[in-house]
């Protein structure tokens, strides 16, 4: 009985441990190394382990190190790296995305997002090109190792979707972190650039995944910013210690890198945002249509929204429309830190008037503090333009009947034309068909023709376009051919 009880208790304990290990947390929550390791299953480890081992004599990603080229000689002393970056105010290049599907596996979190960022160094003293490193990975090297992005002194090259894991560190690190490689710099200036761009990219990823900057090595492996060395120390599954030695050559450290990340993170999250995009701007003879979105980081101070139609040629406001903004979840996902980004959309149909025809218009989206849209406001001027079609003047007519006997000529039909506006006298002109000369001109009264209006609702006088004429046949008309 005692033995049975011991077995039963063991089963209960095992079951409890299984349930705990199966529970995953959201990426934005700070995880301890033990939490990350305890949540790993055999399947997780399989997904996060490369297909092949890296060969000897290769860099951090497995690229063969060319020993025939001498590495850059290091000086004994360098300027303070962060101060040098601040003084030169390096502008990061745009992220170049060339996404490949090497091994597509998700992060070990409930929301499928990474819990932090790992900083690597390629440790190839003779290769200074992010492109060369990326090409090696793309051309098969990925089976030994790959990261999401390579950064050198002129580029940020993203080759794998950061929404999925990468094989850049041990299995646990691969299941929790976005990862990038810093490529060797030719000189100190290039090192400062690469470091600046790497810190900005780290801040960019933290902001993208709603993570707050914190340095893992300062909190016993709890943080959102990790070196490869930190992964080795706190999570295992790898024995690399980069980029510590590389940083040290320039008198630099992960602590200083962390300070630089915080600077860029604050700039990204606190900068004044005023962005917009026009999805559609079209016009036909009846309606000018516009839809898109506009966000501003100060929208909470400007509760009233407007779309303003501007005459492109004169620059004058044609008309202003108060609007209610609609839901745009895609914008909220792209700008998670901008207030009201989820309610930034607009869609408006503007009735075309005669005054608009033939003119070209552009659109301004406005957030304002007053119901009139005047006073203090925030505008976004869209570059898109559209031309309202000019009036196509129509001239339609039909002869319903044309008969004559020896005493009377009878004519009925209709004539509708946009040109009748301002022309109040209506004539039928009888022509000699053989000589094409006018015989007689007769004024007629307009007759209501609802059928014509139904067929041509856009012609100016369609309703009152009918005519009926009965006139005596003159002797000189007899025997001749008439045209009306």
Short mmCIF file of C-alpha atoms in Angstrom, two decimals:
data_model
loop_
_atom_site.label_atom_id
_atom_site.label_comp_id
_atom_site.label_asym_id
_atom_site.label_seq_id
_atom_site.Cartn_x
_atom_site.Cartn_y
_atom_site.Cartn_z
CA UNK A 1 0.00 0.00 0.00
CA UNK A 2 2.86 2.29 0.86
CA UNK A 3 4.54 1.46 -2.43
CA UNK A 4 1.31 2.18 -4.31
CA UNK A 5 1.05 5.52 -2.53
CA UNK A 6 4.61 6.44 -3.54
CA UNK A 7 3.93 5.61 -7.18
CA UNK A 8 0.70 7.58 -7.15
CA UNK A 9 2.41 10.57 -5.60
CA UNK A 10 5.12 10.38 -8.24
CA UNK A 11 2.47 10.43 -10.96
CA UNK A 12 0.82 13.50 -9.48
CA UNK A 13 4.13 15.36 -9.21
CA UNK A 14 5.08 14.46 -12.79
CA UNK A 15 1.74 15.68 -14.07
CA UNK A 16 2.07 18.97 -12.21
CA UNK A 17 5.57 19.57 -13.58
CA UNK A 18 4.36 18.84 -17.10
CA UNK A 19 1.59 21.42 -16.81
CA UNK A 20 3.96 24.07 -15.52
CA UNK A 21 6.49 23.47 -18.30
CA UNK A 22 3.77 23.63 -20.95
CA UNK A 23 2.66 27.09 -19.87
CA UNK A 24 4.16 29.85 -21.98
CA UNK A 25 4.33 33.55 -21.27
CA UNK A 26 3.92 36.51 -23.57
CA UNK A 27 7.05 37.89 -25.19
CA UNK A 28 6.76 41.32 -23.56
CA UNK A 29 7.09 39.71 -20.11
CA UNK A 30 10.63 39.47 -18.70
CA UNK A 31 11.63 35.82 -18.37
CA UNK A 32 14.32 34.28 -16.20
CA UNK A 33 16.77 31.79 -17.72
CA UNK A 34 15.10 28.98 -15.75
CA UNK A 35 11.68 29.94 -17.11
CA UNK A 36 12.98 29.84 -20.68
CA UNK A 37 14.76 26.52 -20.23
CA UNK A 38 11.87 24.86 -18.39
CA UNK A 39 9.45 25.63 -21.22
CA UNK A 40 11.59 23.88 -23.86
CA UNK A 41 10.22 20.59 -25.15
CA UNK A 42 11.99 17.97 -27.27
CA UNK A 43 10.18 19.38 -30.30
CA UNK A 44 11.35 22.91 -29.44
CA UNK A 45 14.95 21.72 -29.20
CA UNK A 46 14.66 19.90 -32.51
CA UNK A 47 13.28 22.97 -34.27
CA UNK A 48 15.94 25.24 -32.80
CA UNK A 49 18.95 23.05 -33.64
CA UNK A 50 20.79 23.48 -36.98
CA UNK A 51 20.88 20.61 -39.46
CA UNK A 52 24.67 20.63 -39.68
CA UNK A 53 27.65 21.40 -37.46
CA UNK A 54 29.85 24.35 -38.35
CA UNK A 55 33.25 23.43 -39.78
CA UNK A 56 36.51 24.38 -38.08
CA UNK A 57 38.17 27.59 -39.20
CA UNK A 58 34.91 29.43 -39.79
CA UNK A 59 33.40 32.59 -38.39
CA UNK A 60 30.37 32.92 -36.11
CA UNK A 61 28.00 31.94 -38.94
CA UNK A 62 30.19 29.25 -40.49
CA UNK A 63 31.75 31.28 -43.29
CA UNK A 64 35.34 30.19 -44.00
CA UNK A 65 37.90 32.71 -42.73
CA UNK A 66 40.34 33.78 -45.43
CA UNK A 67 43.74 33.56 -43.75
CA UNK A 68 45.61 34.97 -46.77
CA UNK A 69 44.46 38.52 -46.06
CA UNK A 70 45.94 40.32 -43.04
CA UNK A 71 43.46 41.58 -40.51
CA UNK A 72 43.25 45.31 -39.75
CA UNK A 73 45.85 46.34 -37.19
CA UNK A 74 44.36 47.76 -34.01
CA UNK A 75 45.68 50.88 -32.30
CA UNK A 76 46.40 50.99 -28.61
CA UNK A 77 43.88 53.72 -27.86
CA UNK A 78 40.71 55.10 -29.43
CA UNK A 79 38.27 57.94 -28.72
CA UNK A 80 35.26 57.20 -26.55
CA UNK A 81 32.99 55.32 -28.96
CA UNK A 82 29.61 56.68 -27.84
CA UNK A 83 30.86 60.27 -27.70
CA UNK A 84 32.32 59.85 -31.15
CA UNK A 85 28.95 58.57 -32.42
CA UNK A 86 27.10 61.47 -30.75
CA UNK A 87 29.48 64.04 -32.23
CA UNK A 88 29.22 62.64 -35.76
CA UNK A 89 25.45 62.07 -35.53
CA UNK A 90 25.52 59.05 -37.83
CA UNK A 91 22.26 58.50 -39.73
CA UNK A 92 21.35 54.84 -39.94
CA UNK A 93 20.70 53.38 -43.40
CA UNK A 94 17.26 52.05 -44.24
CA UNK A 95 16.69 48.38 -43.51
CA UNK A 96 17.10 46.32 -46.68
CA UNK A 97 14.81 43.29 -46.53
CA UNK A 98 15.55 40.23 -48.67
CA UNK A 99 13.65 37.61 -46.73
CA UNK A 100 14.43 33.91 -47.18
CA UNK A 101 12.73 30.88 -45.64
CA UNK A 102 15.62 28.88 -44.20
CA UNK A 103 13.93 27.06 -41.31
CA UNK A 104 10.61 28.52 -40.27
CA UNK A 105 9.88 27.93 -36.59
CA UNK A 106 8.06 30.08 -34.05
CA UNK A 107 9.18 31.57 -30.76
CA UNK A 108 8.38 29.75 -27.54
CA UNK A 109 5.89 32.37 -26.33
CA UNK A 110 2.11 32.62 -26.29
CA UNK A 111 2.04 35.52 -28.70
CA UNK A 112 4.79 34.13 -30.93
CA UNK A 113 7.04 37.18 -30.47
CA UNK A 114 10.69 37.26 -29.37
CA UNK A 115 11.54 38.16 -25.78
CA UNK A 116 14.74 40.00 -26.63
CA UNK A 117 17.58 40.65 -29.05
CA UNK A 118 20.96 38.88 -29.26
CA UNK A 119 23.99 40.84 -30.49
CA UNK A 120 26.56 38.73 -32.40
CA UNK A 121 29.92 39.48 -33.98
CA UNK A 122 30.90 37.51 -37.09
CA UNK A 123 34.49 37.15 -35.82
CA UNK A 124 35.88 37.12 -39.35
CA UNK A 125 38.78 39.58 -39.35
CA UNK A 126 39.04 39.70 -43.14
CA UNK A 127 35.44 40.17 -44.19
CA UNK A 128 33.90 43.63 -43.85
CA UNK A 129 30.77 43.06 -45.92
CA UNK A 130 27.26 42.27 -44.68
CA UNK A 131 26.46 41.24 -48.25
CA UNK A 132 29.23 38.61 -48.32
CA UNK A 133 28.11 37.11 -45.01
CA UNK A 134 24.48 37.10 -46.13
CA UNK A 135 25.34 35.46 -49.46
CA UNK A 136 27.18 32.66 -47.67
CA UNK A 137 24.11 31.99 -45.53
CA UNK A 138 21.70 32.24 -48.46
CA UNK A 139 23.77 29.86 -50.61
CA UNK A 140 23.49 26.95 -48.17
CA UNK A 141 25.40 28.08 -45.11
CA UNK A 142 22.09 28.53 -43.26
CA UNK A 143 22.00 24.78 -42.56
CA UNK A 144 24.83 25.31 -40.04
CA UNK A 145 23.70 28.69 -38.68
CA UNK A 146 21.82 31.82 -39.64
CA UNK A 147 20.64 35.05 -38.05
CA UNK A 148 17.98 37.53 -39.06
CA UNK A 149 20.17 40.45 -40.05
CA UNK A 150 23.75 41.51 -40.88
CA UNK A 151 25.02 45.03 -40.17
CA UNK A 152 28.17 46.68 -41.51
CA UNK A 153 29.37 50.29 -41.86
CA UNK A 154 26.93 51.04 -44.69
CA UNK A 155 23.97 48.65 -44.52
CA UNK A 156 21.39 46.86 -42.41
CA UNK A 157 20.60 43.71 -44.38
CA UNK A 158 17.62 41.67 -43.11
CA UNK A 159 17.47 38.18 -44.68
CA UNK A 160 15.05 36.31 -42.38
CA UNK A 161 11.70 37.39 -40.94
CA UNK A 162 12.18 38.43 -37.30
CA UNK A 163 8.71 37.05 -36.55
CA UNK A 164 10.33 33.59 -36.77
CA UNK A 165 13.31 32.11 -34.92
CA UNK A 166 16.88 31.75 -36.23
CA UNK A 167 19.82 29.37 -35.67
CA UNK A 168 22.32 31.88 -34.32
CA UNK A 169 22.84 30.68 -30.73
CA UNK A 170 21.97 27.65 -28.62
CA UNK A 171 18.55 26.03 -28.88
CA UNK A 172 17.06 28.04 -26.00
CA UNK A 173 18.33 31.34 -27.36
CA UNK A 174 17.08 30.45 -30.83
CA UNK A 175 13.59 29.90 -29.43
CA UNK A 176 13.37 33.26 -27.66
CA UNK A 177 15.47 35.93 -29.39
CA UNK A 178 15.74 37.93 -32.58
CA UNK A 179 19.41 37.92 -33.62
CA UNK A 180 21.80 39.96 -35.74
CA UNK A 181 25.50 39.94 -36.60
CA UNK A 182 27.87 42.89 -36.47
CA UNK A 183 30.36 42.53 -39.34
CA UNK A 184 34.05 43.36 -38.86
CA UNK A 185 34.90 47.03 -39.40
CA UNK A 186 37.92 48.17 -41.45
CA UNK A 187 38.77 51.00 -39.07
CA UNK A 188 37.58 52.86 -36.02
CA UNK A 189 35.21 55.12 -37.95
CA UNK A 190 33.55 52.10 -39.52
CA UNK A 191 33.36 50.40 -36.12
CA UNK A 192 31.57 53.47 -34.74
CA UNK A 193 29.13 53.43 -37.66
CA UNK A 194 28.45 49.70 -37.35
CA UNK A 195 27.96 50.04 -33.60
CA UNK A 196 25.62 53.02 -34.07
CA UNK A 197 23.53 51.18 -36.65
CA UNK A 198 23.48 48.02 -34.50
CA UNK A 199 22.28 49.93 -31.43
CA UNK A 200 19.59 51.65 -33.50
CA UNK A 201 18.48 48.31 -34.96
CA UNK A 202 18.31 46.80 -31.47
CA UNK A 203 16.13 49.72 -30.34
CA UNK A 204 14.01 49.32 -33.47
CA UNK A 205 13.35 45.63 -32.70
CA UNK A 206 12.59 46.34 -29.04
CA UNK A 207 10.06 48.96 -30.06
CA UNK A 208 8.58 46.70 -32.75
CA UNK A 209 7.94 43.92 -30.23
CA UNK A 210 6.94 46.24 -27.35
CA UNK A 211 9.96 45.36 -25.22
CA UNK A 212 11.63 47.72 -22.76
CA UNK A 213 15.46 47.96 -22.93
CA UNK A 214 17.21 46.03 -20.16
CA UNK A 215 20.64 44.39 -20.18
CA UNK A 216 20.60 40.68 -19.36
CA UNK A 217 24.12 40.59 -17.88
CA UNK A 218 23.20 43.24 -15.31
CA UNK A 219 20.32 41.17 -13.93
CA UNK A 220 21.56 37.57 -13.88
CA UNK A 221 20.23 36.76 -17.32
CA UNK A 222 16.96 38.66 -17.11
CA UNK A 223 16.66 41.30 -19.81
CA UNK A 224 15.77 42.13 -23.40
CA UNK A 225 19.32 42.83 -24.67
CA UNK A 226 21.73 39.89 -24.83
CA UNK A 227 25.21 39.27 -26.16
CA UNK A 228 26.08 35.85 -27.56
CA UNK A 229 28.33 35.59 -24.51
CA UNK A 230 25.30 36.11 -22.24
CA UNK A 231 23.47 33.27 -23.97
CA UNK A 232 26.45 30.98 -23.31
CA UNK A 233 26.58 32.01 -19.64
CA UNK A 234 22.89 31.92 -18.73
CA UNK A 235 21.19 29.57 -21.21
CA UNK A 236 23.89 27.26 -22.57
CA UNK A 237 23.80 25.24 -25.76
CA UNK A 238 26.66 27.33 -27.19
CA UNK A 239 30.18 28.30 -26.16
CA UNK A 240 30.70 31.62 -28.00
CA UNK A 241 31.63 34.80 -26.16
CA UNK A 242 31.14 37.44 -28.86
CA UNK A 243 31.05 40.38 -29.15
CA UNK A 244 32.96 41.00 -25.91
CA UNK A 245 36.53 40.65 -27.25
CA UNK A 246 35.71 42.60 -30.40
CA UNK A 247 34.23 45.44 -28.36
CA UNK A 248 37.23 45.42 -26.03
CA UNK A 249 39.62 46.11 -28.93
CA UNK A 250 38.03 49.55 -29.17
CA UNK A 251 37.71 50.09 -25.44
CA UNK A 252 33.99 49.32 -25.67
CA UNK A 253 31.56 47.12 -23.73
CA UNK A 254 28.03 45.77 -23.71
CA UNK A 255 27.20 48.29 -20.98
CA UNK A 256 28.14 51.17 -23.27
CA UNK A 257 26.23 49.55 -26.12
CA UNK A 258 23.20 49.32 -23.83
CA UNK A 259 23.41 53.07 -23.13
CA UNK A 260 23.46 53.75 -26.85
CA UNK A 261 20.44 51.49 -27.38
CA UNK A 262 18.51 53.40 -24.71
CA UNK A 263 19.27 56.70 -26.44
CA UNK A 264 17.92 55.45 -29.77
CA UNK A 265 14.97 53.72 -28.11
CA UNK A 266 13.93 56.98 -26.46
CA UNK A 267 14.23 58.81 -29.77
CA UNK A 268 12.11 56.21 -31.55
CA UNK A 269 9.37 56.07 -28.93
CA UNK A 270 9.24 59.79 -28.12
CA UNK A 271 9.72 61.39 -31.50
CA UNK A 272 6.91 63.52 -32.89
CA UNK A 273 5.15 61.38 -35.48
CA UNK A 274 3.10 62.88 -38.30
CA UNK A 275 2.58 60.29 -41.01
CA UNK A 276 -0.09 59.42 -43.53
CA UNK A 277 -0.83 57.37 -46.60
CA UNK A 278 -3.40 57.78 -49.36
CA UNK A 279 -4.89 54.43 -50.31
CA UNK A 280 -7.19 55.76 -53.06
CA UNK A 281 -7.89 59.12 -54.71
CA UNK A 282 -10.25 58.89 -57.69
CA UNK A 283 -12.82 61.02 -59.48
CA UNK A 284 -15.57 60.48 -62.03
CA UNK A 285 -18.33 62.75 -63.29
CA UNK A 286 -20.33 62.37 -60.08
CA UNK A 287 -17.95 61.76 -57.15
CA UNK A 288 -14.43 62.48 -55.95
CA UNK A 289 -13.42 59.66 -53.58
CA UNK A 290 -10.53 59.56 -51.13
CA UNK A 291 -9.50 57.10 -48.42
CA UNK A 292 -6.36 56.45 -46.40
CA UNK A 293 -4.94 57.19 -42.95
CA UNK A 294 -3.16 59.93 -41.00
CA UNK A 295 -1.53 59.67 -37.57
CA UNK A 296 0.09 62.26 -35.35
CA UNK A 297 1.61 61.69 -31.93
CA UNK A 298 -0.30 64.78 -30.73
CA UNK A 299 -3.73 63.62 -31.86
CA UNK A 300 -5.05 63.47 -28.28
CA UNK A 301 -4.76 67.27 -28.16
CA UNK A 302 -6.64 67.68 -31.44
CA UNK A 303 -10.04 65.95 -31.12
CA UNK A 304 -11.63 67.24 -34.37
CA UNK A 305 -10.82 65.72 -37.76
CA UNK A 306 -11.21 67.12 -41.27
CA UNK A 307 -10.54 66.30 -44.88
CA UNK A 308 -9.78 69.43 -46.91
CA UNK A 309 -10.03 69.46 -50.70
CA UNK A 310 -7.47 71.82 -52.27
CA UNK A 311 -7.38 73.16 -55.84
CA UNK A 312 -3.96 72.07 -57.03
CA UNK A 313 -3.51 74.97 -59.47
CA UNK A 314 -4.55 77.83 -57.20
CA UNK A 315 -3.63 76.29 -53.85
CA UNK A 316 -6.99 77.48 -52.52
CA UNK A 317 -9.28 75.41 -50.33
CA UNK A 318 -12.30 74.20 -52.26
CA UNK A 319 -14.18 72.69 -49.35
CA UNK A 320 -13.64 71.32 -45.83
CA UNK A 321 -15.41 68.24 -44.48
CA UNK A 322 -15.64 67.27 -40.80
CA UNK A 323 -15.13 63.50 -40.51
CA UNK A 324 -15.14 60.66 -37.99
CA UNK A 325 -12.04 58.52 -38.36
CA UNK A 326 -12.42 54.79 -38.90
CA UNK A 327 -10.61 51.72 -37.59
CA UNK A 328 -7.16 50.91 -39.00
CA UNK A 329 -5.63 47.97 -37.15
CA UNK A 330 -2.83 47.73 -39.72
CA UNK A 331 -1.69 51.24 -38.83
CA UNK A 332 -1.87 50.46 -35.11
CA UNK A 333 0.36 47.42 -35.67
CA UNK A 334 2.90 49.50 -37.58
CA UNK A 335 2.84 52.41 -35.08
CA UNK A 336 2.03 50.80 -31.71
CA UNK A 337 3.30 53.78 -29.70
CA UNK A 338 1.28 56.47 -31.49
CA UNK A 339 -1.94 57.44 -29.74
CA UNK A 340 -5.11 56.81 -31.74
CA UNK A 341 -3.26 55.00 -34.53
CA UNK A 342 -6.06 52.42 -34.51
CA UNK A 343 -8.57 55.21 -35.24
CA UNK A 344 -6.61 57.00 -37.95
CA UNK A 345 -8.49 56.04 -41.11
CA UNK A 346 -10.68 58.17 -43.32
CA UNK A 347 -13.00 57.61 -46.26
CA UNK A 348 -14.94 60.38 -47.99
CA UNK A 349 -17.08 60.85 -51.10
CA UNK A 350 -17.23 64.45 -52.36
CA UNK A 351 -20.11 65.24 -54.78
CA UNK A 352 -18.74 66.72 -57.99
CA UNK A 353 -20.09 70.16 -58.86
CA UNK A 354 -19.83 72.04 -62.14
CA UNK A 355 -17.17 74.27 -60.56
CA UNK A 356 -14.95 71.23 -59.97
CA UNK A 357 -15.04 69.88 -63.50
CA UNK A 358 -11.74 69.98 -65.33
CA UNK A 359 -9.81 70.99 -62.20
CA UNK A 360 -7.11 69.01 -60.36
CA UNK A 361 -7.34 68.52 -56.60
CA UNK A 362 -5.21 67.26 -53.71
CA UNK A 363 -6.15 66.33 -50.15
CA UNK A 364 -5.14 67.51 -46.68
CA UNK A 365 -5.97 65.51 -43.54
CA UNK A 366 -6.26 67.67 -40.45
CA UNK A 367 -6.47 67.15 -36.68
CA UNK A 368 -7.74 70.38 -35.05
CA UNK A 369 -8.51 71.76 -31.59
CA UNK A 370 -11.73 73.52 -32.65
CA UNK A 371 -14.92 72.33 -34.38
CA UNK A 372 -14.24 74.73 -37.27
CA UNK A 373 -10.81 73.29 -37.99
CA UNK A 374 -9.16 76.67 -37.50
CA UNK A 375 -6.76 77.78 -34.79
CA UNK A 376 -4.20 75.16 -33.77
CA UNK A 377 -4.09 72.05 -35.95
CA UNK A 378 -1.86 69.30 -37.39
CA UNK A 379 -2.01 68.73 -41.14
CA UNK A 380 -0.73 66.02 -43.45
CA UNK A 381 -0.44 67.12 -47.08
CA UNK A 382 -0.78 64.17 -49.41
CA UNK A 383 1.20 64.35 -52.65
CA UNK A 384 -1.52 62.50 -54.60
CA UNK A 385 -3.63 64.50 -57.06
CA UNK A 386 -6.73 63.74 -59.13
CA UNK A 387 -8.39 65.59 -61.99
CA UNK A 388 -12.19 65.77 -62.08
CA UNK A 389 -13.37 64.95 -65.62
CA UNK A 390 -14.41 67.97 -67.67
CA UNK A 391 -18.01 68.20 -68.82
CA UNK A 392 -18.65 66.14 -71.92
CA UNK A 393 -21.30 68.24 -73.67
CA UNK A 394 -23.97 66.07 -75.20
CA UNK A 395 -26.15 66.81 -78.23
CA UNK A 396 -28.85 64.21 -78.91
CA UNK A 397 -31.97 64.23 -81.09
CA UNK A 398 -34.50 61.96 -82.73
CA UNK A 399 -37.21 62.43 -85.36
CA UNK A 400 -40.30 60.53 -84.24
CA UNK A 401 -42.32 61.26 -87.39
CA UNK A 402 -42.08 63.34 -90.55
CA UNK A 403 -45.16 63.22 -92.82
CA UNK A 404 -46.76 65.40 -95.46
CA UNK A 405 -49.89 65.47 -97.59
CA UNK A 406 -50.81 68.03 -100.24
CA UNK A 407 -51.85 70.60 -97.62
CA UNK A 408 -49.93 69.95 -94.35
CA UNK A 409 -46.42 69.06 -93.18
CA UNK A 410 -46.25 67.39 -89.74
CA UNK A 411 -43.03 67.00 -87.72
CA UNK A 412 -42.52 65.57 -84.20
CA UNK A 413 -39.47 64.52 -82.22
CA UNK A 414 -36.98 65.87 -79.67
CA UNK A 415 -33.63 67.60 -79.42
CA UNK A 416 -31.69 67.69 -76.13
CA UNK A 417 -28.36 69.49 -75.78
CA UNK A 418 -26.16 70.80 -72.99
CA UNK A 419 -25.63 73.84 -75.20
CA UNK A 420 -29.25 74.93 -74.75
CA UNK A 421 -28.42 76.56 -71.42
CA UNK A 422 -29.00 80.30 -71.99
CA UNK A 423 -30.50 79.75 -75.41
CA UNK A 424 -34.27 80.26 -75.06
CA UNK A 425 -35.50 80.09 -78.67
CA UNK A 426 -36.06 76.82 -80.48
CA UNK A 427 -36.39 76.58 -84.28
CA UNK A 428 -36.99 73.91 -86.87
CA UNK A 429 -35.37 74.78 -90.19
CA UNK A 430 -36.79 73.29 -93.38
CA UNK A 431 -34.11 72.61 -95.99
CA UNK A 432 -34.32 71.74 -99.69
CA UNK A 433 -32.59 68.35 -99.65
CA UNK A 434 -31.46 68.65 -103.28
CA UNK A 435 -29.91 72.13 -103.02
CA UNK A 436 -29.14 72.17 -99.24
CA UNK A 437 -30.69 75.62 -99.02
CA UNK A 438 -32.97 76.88 -96.30
CA UNK A 439 -36.62 77.14 -97.29
CA UNK A 440 -38.25 78.24 -94.05
CA UNK A 441 -37.34 78.71 -90.35
CA UNK A 442 -40.15 78.10 -87.84
CA UNK A 443 -40.04 78.78 -84.09
CA UNK A 444 -41.53 75.97 -81.99
CA UNK A 445 -42.52 75.61 -78.37
CA UNK A 446 -40.73 73.02 -76.23
CA UNK A 447 -42.77 69.99 -75.21
CA UNK A 448 -42.18 67.89 -72.08
CA UNK A 449 -40.52 64.54 -72.82
CA UNK A 450 -40.17 62.45 -69.65
CA UNK A 451 -38.93 59.52 -71.72
CA UNK A 452 -35.99 61.54 -72.97
CA UNK A 453 -35.11 62.69 -69.46
CA UNK A 454 -35.14 59.07 -68.28
CA UNK A 455 -32.82 58.07 -71.11
CA UNK A 456 -30.47 61.08 -70.80
CA UNK A 457 -30.74 62.42 -67.24
CA UNK A 458 -27.45 64.35 -67.50
CA UNK A 459 -28.38 66.46 -70.56
CA UNK A 460 -29.39 69.94 -69.52
CA UNK A 461 -32.81 70.32 -71.21
CA UNK A 462 -33.77 66.67 -71.63
CA UNK A 463 -37.17 67.07 -69.93
CA UNK A 464 -38.34 69.93 -72.17
CA UNK A 465 -36.71 68.81 -75.38
CA UNK A 466 -39.77 67.76 -77.43
CA UNK A 467 -41.31 69.49 -80.39
CA UNK A 468 -44.49 69.13 -82.50
CA UNK A 469 -44.96 71.11 -85.69
CA UNK A 470 -47.83 71.24 -88.14
CA UNK A 471 -47.44 73.75 -90.98
CA UNK A 472 -49.14 74.49 -94.30
CA UNK A 473 -47.38 73.15 -97.38
CA UNK A 474 -46.53 75.99 -99.70
CA UNK A 475 -46.91 75.52 -103.43
CA UNK A 476 -43.14 75.80 -103.85
CA UNK A 477 -42.65 72.85 -101.49
CA UNK A 478 -44.84 70.48 -103.46
CA UNK A 479 -42.94 67.79 -105.26
CA UNK A 480 -39.71 68.62 -103.49
CA UNK A 481 -37.63 66.67 -100.92
CA UNK A 482 -37.39 68.24 -97.48
CA UNK A 483 -34.86 67.89 -94.70
CA UNK A 484 -35.42 69.20 -91.17
#
